[in-house]
Tab-separated table of N, CA and C in Angstrom:
chain	number	residue	atom	x	y	z
G	803	UNK	N	90.381	92.409	68.053
G	803	UNK	CA	90.958	93.698	68.381
G	803	UNK	C	90.223	94.811	67.637
G	804	UNK	N	89.925	94.594	66.363
G	804	UNK	CA	89.223	95.584	65.555
G	804	UNK	C	87.838	95.843	66.109
G	805	UNK	N	87.193	94.775	66.568
G	805	UNK	CA	85.844	94.926	67.121
G	805	UNK	C	85.881	95.754	68.398
G	806	UNK	N	86.861	95.533	69.274
G	806	UNK	CA	87.006	96.330	70.504
G	806	UNK	C	87.237	97.792	70.168
G	807	UNK	N	88.058	98.021	69.147
G	807	UNK	CA	88.340	99.390	68.735
G	807	UNK	C	87.066	100.054	68.219
G	808	UNK	N	86.273	99.328	67.433
G	808	UNK	CA	85.026	99.867	66.888
G	808	UNK	C	84.046	100.180	68.015
G	809	UNK	N	83.958	99.302	69.001
G	809	UNK	CA	83.081	99.545	70.148
G	809	UNK	C	83.543	100.780	70.911
G	810	UNK	N	84.862	100.891	71.124
G	810	UNK	CA	85.407	102.052	71.828
G	810	UNK	C	85.069	103.338	71.085
G	811	UNK	N	85.278	103.356	69.760
G	811	UNK	CA	84.987	104.553	68.954
G	811	UNK	C	83.495	104.874	69.034
G	812	UNK	N	82.653	103.862	68.958
G	812	UNK	CA	81.211	104.082	69.058
G	812	UNK	C	80.817	104.693	70.381
G	813	UNK	N	81.355	104.152	71.471
G	813	UNK	CA	81.058	104.709	72.788
G	813	UNK	C	81.596	106.123	72.925
G	814	UNK	N	82.773	106.365	72.384
G	814	UNK	CA	83.362	107.708	72.426
G	814	UNK	C	82.461	108.704	71.707
G	815	UNK	N	81.977	108.335	70.513
G	815	UNK	CA	81.124	109.240	69.751
G	815	UNK	C	79.793	109.475	70.446
G	816	UNK	N	79.236	108.456	71.054
G	816	UNK	CA	78.005	108.622	71.819
G	816	UNK	C	78.247	109.568	72.987
G	817	UNK	N	79.378	109.409	73.665
G	817	UNK	CA	79.718	110.293	74.778
G	817	UNK	C	79.884	111.724	74.332
G	818	UNK	N	80.527	111.941	73.194
G	818	UNK	CA	80.702	113.291	72.660
G	818	UNK	C	79.370	113.886	72.260
G	819	UNK	N	78.514	113.096	71.716
G	819	UNK	CA	77.212	113.558	71.237
G	819	UNK	C	76.257	113.836	72.392
G	820	UNK	N	76.529	113.300	73.577
G	820	UNK	CA	75.580	113.374	74.680
G	820	UNK	C	75.347	114.789	75.193
G	821	UNK	N	76.178	115.756	74.822
G	821	UNK	CA	75.939	117.124	75.253
G	821	UNK	C	75.075	117.890	74.259
G	822	UNK	N	74.519	117.190	73.268
G	822	UNK	CA	73.626	117.812	72.302
G	822	UNK	C	72.266	117.130	72.381
G	823	UNK	N	71.188	117.901	72.192
G	823	UNK	CA	69.864	117.299	72.191
G	823	UNK	C	69.546	116.764	70.797
G	824	UNK	N	68.307	116.286	70.597
G	824	UNK	CA	67.962	115.681	69.314
G	824	UNK	C	67.962	116.690	68.162
G	825	UNK	N	67.918	117.989	68.443
G	825	UNK	CA	67.995	119.012	67.402
G	825	UNK	C	69.431	119.470	67.171
G	826	UNK	N	70.393	118.731	67.720
G	826	UNK	CA	71.814	119.032	67.599
G	826	UNK	C	72.153	120.398	68.209
G	827	UNK	N	71.438	120.755	69.287
G	827	UNK	CA	71.679	121.987	70.011
G	827	UNK	C	72.439	121.649	71.287
G	828	UNK	N	73.453	122.444	71.595
G	828	UNK	CA	74.258	122.208	72.789
G	828	UNK	C	73.383	122.238	74.041
G	829	UNK	N	73.566	121.279	74.916
G	829	UNK	CA	72.917	121.312	76.218
G	829	UNK	C	73.971	121.700	77.251
G	830	UNK	N	73.582	122.499	78.229
G	830	UNK	CA	74.556	123.011	79.199
G	830	UNK	C	74.579	122.241	80.507
G	831	UNK	N	73.624	121.357	80.722
G	831	UNK	CA	73.584	120.655	82.006
G	831	UNK	C	74.891	119.942	82.331
G	832	UNK	N	75.535	119.245	81.377
G	832	UNK	CA	76.825	118.619	81.711
G	832	UNK	C	77.880	119.643	82.157
G	833	UNK	N	77.899	120.822	81.537
G	833	UNK	CA	78.858	121.848	81.937
G	833	UNK	C	78.542	122.380	83.329
G	834	UNK	N	77.268	122.542	83.638
G	834	UNK	CA	76.866	123.011	84.966
G	834	UNK	C	77.267	121.975	86.020
G	835	UNK	N	77.034	120.716	85.736
G	835	UNK	CA	77.415	119.654	86.669
G	835	UNK	C	78.931	119.582	86.837
G	836	UNK	N	79.660	119.799	85.739
G	836	UNK	CA	81.127	119.810	85.813
G	836	UNK	C	81.597	120.996	86.665
G	837	UNK	N	81.021	122.173	86.450
G	837	UNK	CA	81.339	123.356	87.255
G	837	UNK	C	81.130	123.050	88.737
G	838	UNK	N	79.971	122.483	89.037
G	838	UNK	CA	79.622	122.183	90.424
G	838	UNK	C	80.603	121.192	91.045
G	839	UNK	N	80.894	120.102	90.351
G	839	UNK	CA	81.771	119.080	90.944
G	839	UNK	C	83.207	119.584	91.090
G	840	UNK	N	83.716	120.332	90.102
G	840	UNK	CA	85.084	120.861	90.215
G	840	UNK	C	85.159	121.873	91.350
G	841	UNK	N	84.164	122.747	91.442
G	841	UNK	CA	84.146	123.764	92.498
G	841	UNK	C	84.028	123.096	93.878
G	842	UNK	N	83.178	122.091	94.003
G	842	UNK	CA	83.030	121.395	95.281
G	842	UNK	C	84.324	120.729	95.725
G	843	UNK	N	85.037	120.115	94.789
G	843	UNK	CA	86.288	119.432	95.134
G	843	UNK	C	87.420	120.425	95.386
G	844	UNK	N	87.428	121.510	94.649
G	844	UNK	CA	88.394	122.616	94.789
G	844	UNK	C	89.849	122.140	94.755
G	845	UNK	N	90.173	121.316	93.750
G	845	UNK	CA	91.555	120.846	93.613
G	845	UNK	C	92.157	121.118	92.233
G	846	UNK	N	91.351	121.253	91.186
G	846	UNK	CA	91.873	121.421	89.835
G	846	UNK	C	91.495	122.799	89.291
G	847	UNK	N	92.297	123.794	89.641
G	847	UNK	CA	92.003	125.172	89.277
G	847	UNK	C	92.050	125.386	87.761
G	848	UNK	N	92.976	124.717	87.081
G	848	UNK	CA	93.060	124.853	85.626
G	848	UNK	C	91.776	124.356	84.955
G	849	UNK	N	91.268	123.223	85.383
G	849	UNK	CA	90.018	122.693	84.829
G	849	UNK	C	88.862	123.639	85.127
G	850	UNK	N	88.867	124.231	86.313
G	850	UNK	CA	87.832	125.186	86.695
G	850	UNK	C	87.853	126.396	85.759
G	851	UNK	N	89.025	126.959	85.520
G	851	UNK	CA	89.130	128.144	84.663
G	851	UNK	C	88.781	127.838	83.208
G	852	UNK	N	88.989	126.613	82.770
G	852	UNK	CA	88.653	126.230	81.389
G	852	UNK	C	87.145	126.268	81.141
G	853	UNK	N	86.348	126.327	82.191
G	853	UNK	CA	84.895	126.392	82.044
G	853	UNK	C	84.413	127.794	81.659
G	854	UNK	N	85.305	128.787	81.759
G	854	UNK	CA	84.952	130.185	81.482
G	854	UNK	C	85.420	130.609	80.094
G	855	UNK	N	84.608	131.437	79.429
G	855	UNK	CA	85.030	132.078	78.188
G	855	UNK	C	86.111	133.102	78.528
G	856	UNK	N	86.970	133.402	77.562
G	856	UNK	CA	88.057	134.359	77.808
G	856	UNK	C	87.559	135.716	78.295
G	857	UNK	N	86.404	136.139	77.814
G	857	UNK	CA	85.875	137.460	78.184
G	857	UNK	C	84.790	137.387	79.259
G	858	UNK	N	84.723	136.281	79.991
G	858	UNK	CA	83.686	136.089	81.006
G	858	UNK	C	83.733	137.188	82.071
G	859	UNK	N	82.590	137.405	82.690
G	859	UNK	CA	82.469	138.360	83.792
G	859	UNK	C	81.964	137.639	85.025
G	860	UNK	N	82.449	138.051	86.175
G	860	UNK	CA	81.980	137.525	87.451
G	860	UNK	C	81.632	138.711	88.340
G	861	UNK	N	80.451	138.663	88.949
G	861	UNK	CA	80.019	139.720	89.857
G	861	UNK	C	79.699	139.128	91.220
G	862	UNK	N	80.290	139.671	92.253
G	862	UNK	CA	79.902	139.373	93.631
G	862	UNK	C	79.009	140.541	94.033
G	863	UNK	N	77.697	140.328	93.986
G	863	UNK	CA	76.763	141.425	94.148
G	863	UNK	C	76.648	141.928	95.581
G	864	UNK	N	76.999	141.132	96.564
G	864	UNK	CA	76.931	141.591	97.952
G	864	UNK	C	78.076	142.563	98.243
G	865	UNK	N	79.288	142.193	97.838
G	865	UNK	CA	80.446	143.062	98.076
G	865	UNK	C	80.715	144.031	96.928
G	866	UNK	N	80.033	143.850	95.809
G	866	UNK	CA	80.213	144.747	94.677
G	866	UNK	C	81.472	144.501	93.878
G	867	UNK	N	82.078	143.332	94.028
G	867	UNK	CA	83.291	143.010	93.280
G	867	UNK	C	82.915	142.586	91.863
G	868	UNK	N	83.719	143.034	90.890
G	868	UNK	CA	83.508	142.663	89.496
G	868	UNK	C	84.829	142.203	88.897
G	869	UNK	N	84.837	141.047	88.271
G	869	UNK	CA	86.025	140.530	87.583
G	869	UNK	C	85.684	140.393	86.106
G	870	UNK	N	86.554	140.910	85.256
G	870	UNK	CA	86.363	140.866	83.803
G	870	UNK	C	87.480	140.031	83.187
G	871	UNK	N	87.140	138.936	82.538
G	871	UNK	CA	88.114	138.079	81.870
G	871	UNK	C	88.678	137.015	82.797
G	872	UNK	N	89.249	135.985	82.183
G	872	UNK	CA	89.761	134.838	82.945
G	872	UNK	C	90.837	135.217	83.945
G	873	UNK	N	91.725	136.140	83.599
G	873	UNK	CA	92.815	136.459	84.530
G	873	UNK	C	92.278	137.132	85.786
G	874	UNK	N	91.296	138.015	85.664
G	874	UNK	CA	90.703	138.632	86.851
G	874	UNK	C	89.875	137.631	87.649
G	875	UNK	N	89.218	136.721	86.948
G	875	UNK	CA	88.457	135.673	87.648
G	875	UNK	C	89.420	134.774	88.405
G	876	UNK	N	90.549	134.431	87.791
G	876	UNK	CA	91.577	133.616	88.464
G	876	UNK	C	92.094	134.341	89.703
G	877	UNK	N	92.325	135.638	89.607
G	877	UNK	CA	92.795	136.417	90.768
G	877	UNK	C	91.730	136.472	91.855
G	878	UNK	N	90.473	136.593	91.447
G	878	UNK	CA	89.374	136.648	92.413
G	878	UNK	C	89.291	135.347	93.203
G	879	UNK	N	89.319	134.217	92.498
G	879	UNK	CA	89.221	132.926	93.178
G	879	UNK	C	90.516	132.535	93.878
G	880	UNK	N	91.647	132.640	93.218
G	880	UNK	CA	92.970	132.374	93.792
G	880	UNK	C	92.978	131.160	94.729
G	881	UNK	N	92.690	129.993	94.185
G	881	UNK	CA	92.596	128.770	94.995
G	881	UNK	C	93.887	128.416	95.703
G	882	UNK	N	94.996	128.897	95.220
G	882	UNK	CA	96.264	128.536	95.862
G	882	UNK	C	96.607	129.463	97.028
G	883	UNK	N	95.874	130.536	97.210
G	883	UNK	CA	96.180	131.492	98.276
G	883	UNK	C	95.349	131.278	99.525
G	884	UNK	N	95.828	131.796	100.630
G	884	UNK	CA	95.057	131.834	101.864
G	884	UNK	C	95.011	130.578	102.693
G	885	UNK	N	95.732	129.535	102.304
G	885	UNK	CA	95.703	128.282	103.065
G	885	UNK	C	94.276	127.843	103.353
G	886	UNK	N	93.472	127.754	102.307
G	886	UNK	CA	92.064	127.380	102.402
G	886	UNK	C	91.918	125.925	102.816
G	887	UNK	N	91.003	125.664	103.750
G	887	UNK	CA	90.695	124.287	104.148
G	887	UNK	C	89.269	124.232	104.658
G	888	UNK	N	88.496	123.327	104.087
G	888	UNK	CA	87.127	123.130	104.558
G	888	UNK	C	87.186	122.342	105.862
G	889	UNK	N	86.452	122.800	106.855
G	889	UNK	CA	86.400	122.129	108.154
G	889	UNK	C	85.755	120.748	107.970
G	890	UNK	N	86.262	119.767	108.674
G	890	UNK	CA	85.762	118.380	108.641
G	890	UNK	C	85.911	117.718	107.278
G	891	UNK	N	86.808	118.234	106.421
G	891	UNK	CA	87.083	117.642	105.104
G	891	UNK	C	85.829	117.420	104.258
G	892	UNK	N	84.871	118.327	104.386
G	892	UNK	CA	83.672	118.265	103.554
G	892	UNK	C	83.964	118.877	102.191
G	893	UNK	N	82.989	118.805	101.282
G	893	UNK	CA	83.098	119.508	100.011
G	893	UNK	C	83.058	121.010	100.294
G	894	UNK	N	83.513	121.806	99.343
G	894	UNK	CA	83.489	123.265	99.502
G	894	UNK	C	82.073	123.752	99.783
G	895	UNK	N	81.102	123.191	99.059
G	895	UNK	CA	79.709	123.579	99.303
G	895	UNK	C	78.781	122.403	99.086
G	896	UNK	N	77.611	122.530	99.676
G	896	UNK	CA	76.544	121.547	99.488
G	896	UNK	C	75.547	122.137	98.504
G	897	UNK	N	75.205	121.370	97.505
G	897	UNK	CA	74.228	121.782	96.513
G	897	UNK	C	72.829	121.589	97.077
G	898	UNK	N	72.016	122.639	97.023
G	898	UNK	CA	70.630	122.541	97.486
G	898	UNK	C	69.689	122.385	96.300
G	899	UNK	N	69.887	123.220	95.266
G	899	UNK	CA	69.004	123.167	94.115
G	899	UNK	C	69.768	123.586	92.861
G	900	UNK	N	69.410	122.988	91.750
G	900	UNK	CA	70.029	123.308	90.474
G	900	UNK	C	68.926	123.427	89.434
G	901	UNK	N	68.829	124.606	88.823
G	901	UNK	CA	67.853	124.839	87.760
G	901	UNK	C	68.609	125.174	86.484
G	902	UNK	N	68.256	124.511	85.392
G	902	UNK	CA	68.928	124.732	84.117
G	902	UNK	C	67.876	125.065	83.059
G	903	UNK	N	68.072	126.196	82.382
G	903	UNK	CA	67.226	126.596	81.260
G	903	UNK	C	68.055	126.409	80.000
G	904	UNK	N	67.808	125.317	79.290
G	904	UNK	CA	68.602	124.983	78.108
G	904	UNK	C	68.419	126.002	76.985
G	905	UNK	N	67.196	126.499	76.766
G	905	UNK	CA	66.974	127.450	75.682
G	905	UNK	C	67.729	128.757	75.910
G	906	UNK	N	67.753	129.238	77.133
G	906	UNK	CA	68.436	130.499	77.449
G	906	UNK	C	69.897	130.286	77.828
G	907	UNK	N	70.331	129.024	77.936
G	907	UNK	CA	71.698	128.667	78.366
G	907	UNK	C	72.025	129.358	79.694
G	908	UNK	N	71.152	129.155	80.652
G	908	UNK	CA	71.240	129.828	81.945
G	908	UNK	C	71.027	128.802	83.056
G	909	UNK	N	71.783	128.926	84.130
G	909	UNK	CA	71.625	128.013	85.267
G	909	UNK	C	71.594	128.816	86.554
G	910	UNK	N	70.843	128.309	87.515
G	910	UNK	CA	70.778	128.895	88.851
G	910	UNK	C	71.121	127.784	89.839
G	911	UNK	N	72.123	128.044	90.650
G	911	UNK	CA	72.584	127.082	91.647
G	911	UNK	C	72.347	127.691	93.020
G	912	UNK	N	71.694	126.944	93.907
G	912	UNK	CA	71.581	127.387	95.292
G	912	UNK	C	72.268	126.352	96.165
G	913	UNK	N	72.877	126.834	97.230
G	913	UNK	CA	73.587	125.926	98.102
G	913	UNK	C	74.077	126.596	99.363
G	914	UNK	N	74.984	125.899	100.017
G	914	UNK	CA	75.549	126.393	101.271
G	914	UNK	C	77.032	126.061	101.292
G	915	UNK	N	77.853	127.124	101.361
G	915	UNK	CA	79.282	126.909	101.551
G	915	UNK	C	79.486	126.340	102.943
G	916	UNK	N	80.228	125.263	103.042
G	916	UNK	CA	80.522	124.673	104.347
G	916	UNK	C	81.525	125.552	105.096
G	917	UNK	N	81.571	125.369	106.388
G	917	UNK	CA	82.522	126.129	107.204
G	917	UNK	C	83.938	125.825	106.724
G	918	UNK	N	84.764	126.882	106.650
G	918	UNK	CA	86.123	126.712	106.167
G	918	UNK	C	87.068	127.663	106.890
G	919	UNK	N	88.344	127.396	106.728
G	919	UNK	CA	89.395	128.243	107.308
G	919	UNK	C	90.121	128.911	106.156
G	920	UNK	N	90.270	130.231	106.231
G	920	UNK	CA	90.946	130.995	105.195
G	920	UNK	C	91.785	132.069	105.868
G	921	UNK	N	93.074	132.086	105.579
G	921	UNK	CA	94.018	132.999	106.259
G	921	UNK	C	93.921	132.848	107.782
G	922	UNK	N	93.714	131.606	108.238
G	922	UNK	CA	93.653	131.330	109.666
G	922	UNK	C	92.351	131.716	110.336
G	923	UNK	N	91.393	132.207	109.578
G	923	UNK	CA	90.111	132.636	110.146
G	923	UNK	C	89.005	131.659	109.771
G	924	UNK	N	88.202	131.253	110.749
G	924	UNK	CA	87.044	130.400	110.476
G	924	UNK	C	85.938	131.250	109.860
G	925	UNK	N	85.417	130.777	108.726
G	925	UNK	CA	84.350	131.485	108.013
G	925	UNK	C	83.258	130.500	107.639
G	926	UNK	N	82.081	131.043	107.369
G	926	UNK	CA	80.950	130.215	106.972
G	926	UNK	C	80.294	129.562	108.179
G	927	UNK	N	79.310	128.742	107.936
G	927	UNK	CA	78.726	128.406	106.647
G	927	UNK	C	77.919	129.594	106.083
G	928	UNK	N	77.890	129.689	104.753
G	928	UNK	CA	77.191	130.773	104.063
G	928	UNK	C	76.260	130.196	103.005
G	929	UNK	N	75.033	130.672	102.987
G	929	UNK	CA	74.110	130.291	101.918
G	929	UNK	C	74.404	131.139	100.687
G	930	UNK	N	74.119	130.597	99.515
G	930	UNK	CA	74.372	131.356	98.287
G	930	UNK	C	73.373	131.024	97.189
G	931	UNK	N	73.272	131.961	96.253
G	931	UNK	CA	72.610	131.764	94.967
G	931	UNK	C	73.617	132.208	93.923
G	932	UNK	N	73.843	131.371	92.936
G	932	UNK	CA	74.807	131.646	91.886
G	932	UNK	C	74.085	131.479	90.546
G	933	UNK	N	74.213	132.458	89.662
G	933	UNK	CA	73.651	132.317	88.326
G	933	UNK	C	74.790	132.238	87.322
G	934	UNK	N	74.622	131.395	86.319
G	934	UNK	CA	75.623	131.195	85.277
G	934	UNK	C	74.959	131.343	83.917
G	935	UNK	N	75.590	132.117	83.053
G	935	UNK	CA	75.141	132.251	81.658
G	935	UNK	C	76.217	131.633	80.765
G	936	UNK	N	75.810	130.838	79.785
G	936	UNK	CA	76.731	130.121	78.913
G	936	UNK	C	76.606	130.604	77.473
G	937	UNK	N	77.717	130.533	76.738
G	937	UNK	CA	77.676	130.865	75.316
G	937	UNK	C	77.339	129.619	74.508
G	938	UNK	N	77.346	129.759	73.185
G	938	UNK	CA	76.987	128.654	72.293
G	938	UNK	C	78.008	127.523	72.315
G	939	UNK	N	79.201	127.769	72.874
G	939	UNK	CA	80.216	126.727	73.004
G	939	UNK	C	80.161	126.023	74.353
G	940	UNK	N	79.246	126.451	75.225
G	940	UNK	CA	79.109	125.830	76.539
G	940	UNK	C	80.069	126.392	77.581
G	941	UNK	N	80.620	127.581	77.327
G	941	UNK	CA	81.518	128.221	78.288
G	941	UNK	C	80.774	129.310	79.055
G	942	UNK	N	81.137	129.495	80.303
G	942	UNK	CA	80.496	130.509	81.142
G	942	UNK	C	80.909	131.892	80.645
G	943	UNK	N	79.912	132.741	80.397
G	943	UNK	CA	80.188	134.109	79.966
G	943	UNK	C	79.884	135.121	81.066
G	944	UNK	N	79.009	134.751	81.972
G	944	UNK	CA	78.632	135.666	83.055
G	944	UNK	C	78.226	134.862	84.283
G	945	UNK	N	78.719	135.295	85.422
G	945	UNK	CA	78.381	134.656	86.693
G	945	UNK	C	78.022	135.744	87.697
G	946	UNK	N	76.918	135.547	88.377
G	946	UNK	CA	76.525	136.424	89.480
G	946	UNK	C	76.470	135.596	90.744
G	947	UNK	N	77.120	136.093	91.778
G	947	UNK	CA	77.100	135.433	93.081
G	947	UNK	C	76.351	136.299	94.087
G	948	UNK	N	75.426	135.687	94.763
G	948	UNK	CA	74.740	136.293	95.902
G	948	UNK	C	75.092	135.396	97.090
G	949	UNK	N	76.029	135.835	97.917
G	949	UNK	CA	76.496	135.024	99.027
G	949	UNK	C	76.168	135.734	100.323
G	950	UNK	N	75.534	135.015	101.241
G	950	UNK	CA	75.187	135.578	102.540
G	950	UNK	C	76.401	135.494	103.458
G	951	UNK	N	77.291	136.480	103.309
G	951	UNK	CA	78.518	136.521	104.113
G	951	UNK	C	78.161	136.929	105.535
G	952	UNK	N	77.941	135.963	106.390
G	952	UNK	CA	77.665	136.293	107.791
G	952	UNK	C	78.637	135.520	108.679
G	953	UNK	N	79.300	136.141	109.602
G	953	UNK	CA	79.363	137.602	109.708
G	953	UNK	C	80.309	138.150	108.658
G	954	UNK	N	80.091	139.429	108.302
G	954	UNK	CA	80.931	140.088	107.285
G	954	UNK	C	82.238	140.497	107.909
C-alpha cells in the first residue's frame, strides 16, 4: 500500500512539474490546450472562466466590443444564454493552427467556428484568429478575436 501511495505521489509531482521547463519557467502550452478543449466542448463555463486573470481584457476587433475583467468576459460569452447548439453535434470550432511563444507567453489560434444555432438563427461557419496573452501564473490577461462574421 505504501509503495502504491509513493508511486501515486511521484506521478502527481511529475504531472504538476510538467507545466515548467528545465529552467523552472512556466510553460503556457498546457493552458492553451486546456482553453481550446474547454471552448470546443462548451459545457464547463466555470472552468473556462478560471483560465482568465481577474483583470483580463477581451477585444472583438471586428465588432469593436471590449470586455474588461472576468465578469464582463462572462457576460460577453454567456454560454447559458441564447439556446446555443452546434449543428450536427460537432465541436464549437475546428482548430486549424496553434502557435505558442513560450518566452513571450503568447499564443495564436486559428480555426473555424462550426455552423451553430443561436437565438433560433443559423450562424457560421466563421473563420477566426484568436490571440491570447498569459501572465506569469499561466492565466489569460488579454485576448483579441478576429472573427469573420459572415453574414453580419
